[in-house]
mmCIF file with all atom_site columns, C-alpha atoms and ligand atoms in Angstrom:
data_model
loop_
_atom_site.group_PDB
_atom_site.id
_atom_site.type_symbol
_atom_site.label_atom_id
_atom_site.label_alt_id
_atom_site.label_comp_id
_atom_site.label_asym_id
_atom_site.label_entity_id
_atom_site.label_seq_id
_atom_site.pdbx_PDB_ins_code
_atom_site.Cartn_x
_atom_site.Cartn_y
_atom_site.Cartn_z
_atom_site.occupancy
_atom_site.B_iso_or_equiv
_atom_site.pdbx_formal_charge
_atom_site.auth_seq_id
_atom_site.auth_comp_id
_atom_site.auth_asym_id
_atom_site.auth_atom_id
_atom_site.pdbx_PDB_model_num
ATOM   1   C  CA  . MET U 1 1   ? 13.197 -50.951 41.539 1.00 0.00 ? 1   MET U CA  1
ATOM   2   C  CA  . ARG U 1 2   ? 13.099 -54.111 39.500 1.00 0.00 ? 2   ARG U CA  1
ATOM   3   C  CA  . CYS U 1 3   ? 14.710 -55.139 36.288 1.00 0.00 ? 3   CYS U CA  1
ATOM   4   C  CA  . PRO U 1 4   ? 12.987 -53.450 33.319 1.00 0.00 ? 4   PRO U CA  1
ATOM   5   C  CA  . VAL U 1 5   ? 13.447 -56.442 31.138 1.00 0.00 ? 5   VAL U CA  1
ATOM   6   C  CA  . CYS U 1 6   ? 12.155 -59.357 33.335 1.00 0.00 ? 6   CYS U CA  1
ATOM   7   C  CA  . GLY U 1 7   ? 10.394 -57.280 36.111 1.00 0.00 ? 7   GLY U CA  1
ATOM   8   C  CA  . GLN U 1 8   ? 11.760 -59.733 38.777 1.00 0.00 ? 8   GLN U CA  1
ATOM   9   C  CA  . GLY U 1 9   ? 15.397 -59.113 39.711 1.00 0.00 ? 9   GLY U CA  1
ATOM   10  C  CA  . ARG U 1 10  ? 16.235 -56.213 42.048 1.00 0.00 ? 10  ARG U CA  1
ATOM   11  C  CA  . ILE U 1 11  ? 18.479 -53.627 40.365 1.00 0.00 ? 11  ILE U CA  1
ATOM   12  C  CA  . MET U 1 12  ? 19.942 -52.204 43.482 1.00 0.00 ? 12  MET U CA  1
ATOM   13  C  CA  . ARG U 1 13  ? 22.679 -54.078 45.628 1.00 0.00 ? 13  ARG U CA  1
ATOM   14  C  CA  . SER U 1 14  ? 22.530 -51.355 48.329 1.00 0.00 ? 14  SER U CA  1
ATOM   15  C  CA  . TRP U 1 15  ? 21.096 -47.797 48.401 1.00 0.00 ? 15  TRP U CA  1
ATOM   16  C  CA  . PHE U 1 16  ? 23.817 -46.410 46.209 1.00 0.00 ? 16  PHE U CA  1
ATOM   17  C  CA  . ARG U 1 17  ? 25.218 -49.436 44.450 1.00 0.00 ? 17  ARG U CA  1
ATOM   18  C  CA  . MET U 1 18  ? 23.637 -51.389 41.607 1.00 0.00 ? 18  MET U CA  1
ATOM   19  C  CA  . HIS U 1 19  ? 24.086 -54.783 40.192 1.00 0.00 ? 19  HIS U CA  1
ATOM   20  C  CA  . LYS U 1 20  ? 25.979 -55.006 36.930 1.00 0.00 ? 20  LYS U CA  1
ATOM   21  C  CA  . ASN U 1 21  ? 23.515 -57.628 35.621 1.00 0.00 ? 21  ASN U CA  1
ATOM   22  C  CA  . CYS U 1 22  ? 20.007 -58.591 36.705 1.00 0.00 ? 22  CYS U CA  1
ATOM   23  C  CA  . PRO U 1 23  ? 20.288 -61.325 39.383 1.00 0.00 ? 23  PRO U CA  1
ATOM   24  C  CA  . GLU U 1 24  ? 17.238 -63.114 37.683 1.00 0.00 ? 24  GLU U CA  1
ATOM   25  C  CA  . CYS U 1 25  ? 17.537 -62.819 33.919 1.00 0.00 ? 25  CYS U CA  1
ATOM   26  C  CA  . GLY U 1 26  ? 21.244 -61.620 33.572 1.00 0.00 ? 26  GLY U CA  1
ATOM   27  C  CA  . ALA U 1 27  ? 20.222 -58.478 31.469 1.00 0.00 ? 27  ALA U CA  1
ATOM   28  C  CA  . LEU U 1 28  ? 22.945 -55.771 31.561 1.00 0.00 ? 28  LEU U CA  1
ATOM   29  C  CA  . ILE U 1 29  ? 21.728 -53.028 33.789 1.00 0.00 ? 29  ILE U CA  1
ATOM   30  C  CA  . GLU U 1 30  ? 24.093 -50.260 32.862 1.00 0.00 ? 30  GLU U CA  1
ATOM   31  C  CA  . ARG U 1 31  ? 23.916 -50.372 29.018 1.00 0.00 ? 31  ARG U CA  1
ATOM   32  C  CA  . GLU U 1 32  ? 26.860 -48.118 28.281 1.00 0.00 ? 32  GLU U CA  1
ATOM   33  C  CA  . PRO U 1 33  ? 29.321 -45.964 30.206 1.00 0.00 ? 33  PRO U CA  1
ATOM   34  C  CA  . GLY U 1 34  ? 27.557 -43.016 31.616 1.00 0.00 ? 34  GLY U CA  1
ATOM   35  C  CA  . PHE U 1 35  ? 24.205 -44.482 30.960 1.00 0.00 ? 35  PHE U CA  1
ATOM   36  C  CA  . PHE U 1 36  ? 22.777 -43.357 34.377 1.00 0.00 ? 36  PHE U CA  1
ATOM   37  C  CA  . LEU U 1 37  ? 23.716 -39.781 33.663 1.00 0.00 ? 37  LEU U CA  1
ATOM   38  C  CA  . GLY U 1 38  ? 20.088 -39.371 32.411 1.00 0.00 ? 38  GLY U CA  1
ATOM   39  C  CA  . SER U 1 39  ? 18.797 -40.335 35.840 1.00 0.00 ? 39  SER U CA  1
ATOM   40  C  CA  . ILE U 1 40  ? 19.940 -36.968 36.925 1.00 0.00 ? 40  ILE U CA  1
ATOM   41  C  CA  . TYR U 1 41  ? 17.155 -35.383 34.911 1.00 0.00 ? 41  TYR U CA  1
ATOM   42  C  CA  . PHE U 1 42  ? 14.579 -37.254 37.071 1.00 0.00 ? 42  PHE U CA  1
ATOM   43  C  CA  . ASN U 1 43  ? 16.343 -36.553 40.420 1.00 0.00 ? 43  ASN U CA  1
ATOM   44  C  CA  . TYR U 1 44  ? 17.148 -32.887 39.682 1.00 0.00 ? 44  TYR U CA  1
ATOM   45  C  CA  . GLY U 1 45  ? 13.820 -32.348 37.968 1.00 0.00 ? 45  GLY U CA  1
ATOM   46  C  CA  . LEU U 1 46  ? 11.675 -33.638 40.838 1.00 0.00 ? 46  LEU U CA  1
ATOM   47  C  CA  . THR U 1 47  ? 13.711 -31.803 43.488 1.00 0.00 ? 47  THR U CA  1
ATOM   48  C  CA  . THR U 1 48  ? 13.453 -28.608 41.566 1.00 0.00 ? 48  THR U CA  1
ATOM   49  C  CA  . LEU U 1 49  ? 9.799  -28.916 40.929 1.00 0.00 ? 49  LEU U CA  1
ATOM   50  C  CA  . ILE U 1 50  ? 8.940  -29.701 44.622 1.00 0.00 ? 50  ILE U CA  1
ATOM   51  C  CA  . VAL U 1 51  ? 10.849 -26.589 45.763 1.00 0.00 ? 51  VAL U CA  1
ATOM   52  C  CA  . ALA U 1 52  ? 9.503  -24.428 43.092 1.00 0.00 ? 52  ALA U CA  1
ATOM   53  C  CA  . ILE U 1 53  ? 5.947  -25.362 44.115 1.00 0.00 ? 53  ILE U CA  1
ATOM   54  C  CA  . ALA U 1 54  ? 6.395  -25.581 47.773 1.00 0.00 ? 54  ALA U CA  1
ATOM   55  C  CA  . PHE U 1 55  ? 8.467  -22.381 48.421 1.00 0.00 ? 55  PHE U CA  1
ATOM   56  C  CA  . PRO U 1 56  ? 6.071  -19.807 47.014 1.00 0.00 ? 56  PRO U CA  1
ATOM   57  C  CA  . LEU U 1 57  ? 3.049  -21.734 48.339 1.00 0.00 ? 57  LEU U CA  1
ATOM   58  C  CA  . LEU U 1 58  ? 4.429  -21.812 51.906 1.00 0.00 ? 58  LEU U CA  1
ATOM   59  C  CA  . LEU U 1 59  ? 5.752  -18.233 51.722 1.00 0.00 ? 59  LEU U CA  1
ATOM   60  C  CA  . PHE U 1 60  ? 2.634  -16.487 50.270 1.00 0.00 ? 60  PHE U CA  1
ATOM   61  C  CA  . ASN U 1 61  ? 0.272  -18.293 52.508 1.00 0.00 ? 61  ASN U CA  1
ATOM   62  C  CA  . GLY U 1 62  ? 2.163  -17.099 55.453 1.00 0.00 ? 62  GLY U CA  1
ATOM   63  C  CA  . ILE U 1 63  ? 2.992  -20.532 56.708 1.00 0.00 ? 63  ILE U CA  1
ATOM   64  C  CA  . ALA U 1 64  ? 6.784  -19.797 57.067 1.00 0.00 ? 64  ALA U CA  1
ATOM   65  C  CA  . ASP U 1 65  ? 9.066  -16.791 56.586 1.00 0.00 ? 65  ASP U CA  1
ATOM   66  C  CA  . SER U 1 66  ? 11.544 -16.554 53.847 1.00 0.00 ? 66  SER U CA  1
ATOM   67  C  CA  . GLN U 1 67  ? 14.582 -17.157 56.112 1.00 0.00 ? 67  GLN U CA  1
ATOM   68  C  CA  . THR U 1 68  ? 13.062 -20.455 57.335 1.00 0.00 ? 68  THR U CA  1
ATOM   69  C  CA  . LEU U 1 69  ? 12.050 -21.548 53.974 1.00 0.00 ? 69  LEU U CA  1
ATOM   70  C  CA  . LEU U 1 70  ? 15.449 -20.828 52.494 1.00 0.00 ? 70  LEU U CA  1
ATOM   71  C  CA  . PHE U 1 71  ? 17.290 -23.021 54.997 1.00 0.00 ? 71  PHE U CA  1
ATOM   72  C  CA  . THR U 1 72  ? 14.576 -25.672 54.822 1.00 0.00 ? 72  THR U CA  1
ATOM   73  C  CA  . SER U 1 73  ? 14.824 -25.647 51.053 1.00 0.00 ? 73  SER U CA  1
ATOM   74  C  CA  . LEU U 1 74  ? 18.667 -25.857 51.208 1.00 0.00 ? 74  LEU U CA  1
ATOM   75  C  CA  . ALA U 1 75  ? 18.334 -28.891 53.425 1.00 0.00 ? 75  ALA U CA  1
ATOM   76  C  CA  . PHE U 1 76  ? 15.824 -30.327 51.160 1.00 0.00 ? 76  PHE U CA  1
ATOM   77  C  CA  . VAL U 1 77  ? 17.707 -30.086 48.043 1.00 0.00 ? 77  VAL U CA  1
ATOM   78  C  CA  . LEU U 1 78  ? 20.793 -31.634 49.881 1.00 0.00 ? 78  LEU U CA  1
ATOM   79  C  CA  . ILE U 1 79  ? 18.905 -34.601 51.291 1.00 0.00 ? 79  ILE U CA  1
ATOM   80  C  CA  . PHE U 1 80  ? 16.132 -35.431 48.883 1.00 0.00 ? 80  PHE U CA  1
ATOM   81  C  CA  . PRO U 1 81  ? 18.217 -36.462 45.949 1.00 0.00 ? 81  PRO U CA  1
ATOM   82  C  CA  . LEU U 1 82  ? 20.159 -38.778 48.055 1.00 0.00 ? 82  LEU U CA  1
ATOM   83  C  CA  . LEU U 1 83  ? 16.857 -40.430 49.252 1.00 0.00 ? 83  LEU U CA  1
ATOM   84  C  CA  . PHE U 1 84  ? 15.415 -40.465 45.698 1.00 0.00 ? 84  PHE U CA  1
ATOM   85  C  CA  . PHE U 1 85  ? 18.708 -41.714 44.013 1.00 0.00 ? 85  PHE U CA  1
ATOM   86  C  CA  . PRO U 1 86  ? 17.695 -45.352 43.527 1.00 0.00 ? 86  PRO U CA  1
ATOM   87  C  CA  . LEU U 1 87  ? 14.092 -44.440 42.438 1.00 0.00 ? 87  LEU U CA  1
ATOM   88  C  CA  . ALA U 1 88  ? 15.633 -41.960 39.866 1.00 0.00 ? 88  ALA U CA  1
ATOM   89  C  CA  . ARG U 1 89  ? 17.744 -44.659 38.541 1.00 0.00 ? 89  ARG U CA  1
ATOM   90  C  CA  . SER U 1 90  ? 14.988 -47.092 38.321 1.00 0.00 ? 90  SER U CA  1
ATOM   91  C  CA  . LEU U 1 91  ? 12.780 -44.516 36.498 1.00 0.00 ? 91  LEU U CA  1
ATOM   92  C  CA  . TRP U 1 92  ? 15.567 -43.936 34.006 1.00 0.00 ? 92  TRP U CA  1
ATOM   93  C  CA  . LEU U 1 93  ? 15.989 -47.576 33.348 1.00 0.00 ? 93  LEU U CA  1
ATOM   94  C  CA  . GLY U 1 94  ? 12.153 -47.912 32.871 1.00 0.00 ? 94  GLY U CA  1
ATOM   95  C  CA  . HIS U 1 95  ? 12.155 -44.748 30.664 1.00 0.00 ? 95  HIS U CA  1
ATOM   96  C  CA  . ASP U 1 96  ? 15.028 -46.196 28.548 1.00 0.00 ? 96  ASP U CA  1
ATOM   97  C  CA  . GLN U 1 97  ? 13.424 -49.620 28.301 1.00 0.00 ? 97  GLN U CA  1
ATOM   98  C  CA  . TYR U 1 98  ? 10.140 -48.038 27.093 1.00 0.00 ? 98  TYR U CA  1
ATOM   99  C  CA  . TRP U 1 99  ? 11.729 -45.884 24.432 1.00 0.00 ? 99  TRP U CA  1
ATOM   100 C  CA  . ASP U 1 100 ? 14.540 -48.295 23.349 1.00 0.00 ? 100 ASP U CA  1
ATOM   101 C  CA  . PRO U 1 101 ? 13.438 -51.816 24.255 1.00 0.00 ? 101 PRO U CA  1
ATOM   102 C  CA  . ARG U 1 102 ? 16.013 -54.465 24.445 1.00 0.00 ? 102 ARG U CA  1
ATOM   103 C  CA  . THR U 1 103 ? 15.613 -57.070 21.808 1.00 0.00 ? 103 THR U CA  1
ATOM   104 C  CA  . ASP U 1 104 ? 18.365 -59.407 22.850 1.00 0.00 ? 104 ASP U CA  1
ATOM   105 C  CA  . ILE U 1 105 ? 16.722 -60.514 26.146 1.00 0.00 ? 105 ILE U CA  1
ATOM   106 C  CA  . PRO U 1 106 ? 19.212 -63.027 27.678 1.00 0.00 ? 106 PRO U CA  1
ATOM   107 C  CA  . GLU U 1 107 ? 18.045 -66.486 28.732 1.00 0.00 ? 107 GLU U CA  1
ATOM   108 C  CA  . ARG U 1 108 ? 17.404 -67.037 32.420 1.00 0.00 ? 108 ARG U CA  1
ATOM   109 C  CA  . LEU U 1 109 ? 20.682 -67.624 34.385 1.00 0.00 ? 109 LEU U CA  1
ATOM   110 C  CA  . PRO U 1 110 ? 21.141 -71.130 35.724 1.00 0.00 ? 110 PRO U CA  1
HETATM 111 ZN ZN1 . ZN  E 2 .   ? 15.870 -59.164 34.790 1.00 0.00 ? 1   ZN  E ZN1 1
#
C-alpha cells in the first residue's frame, strides 16, 4: 500500500480515505476522476472467486449444509470487500503503473 512511483509514501490516509498526492514524492495518486473504478475489478473479482471456490468445496465435501453456506457467503461478500478495499486500490495503482508508467515523476517535496 505504497506509492507506485517512489515505493515510499503510504497511499492511504485511513482505511477508506486516500491521500491526493504521495506524501513522499508528491505524485498524484488519483490520476483522473473515476480512476479507482478499476479497483472494483480486483475487489469484486477476488470476492467472487473465493466464494465460487469455497461454496461448492465446502458443500460437496459435507463440511457445511447449503443454508449455512448461503448465510456465511452472504456475510462474506458484504464484509470482505470492505476489508480488502485499500488493497484493491493499491493493486489497481500498481497495475496502472505497470501498464501506463508515469513519465513525469515529480521531484521530491521539500
Ligand atoms: Zn511517491
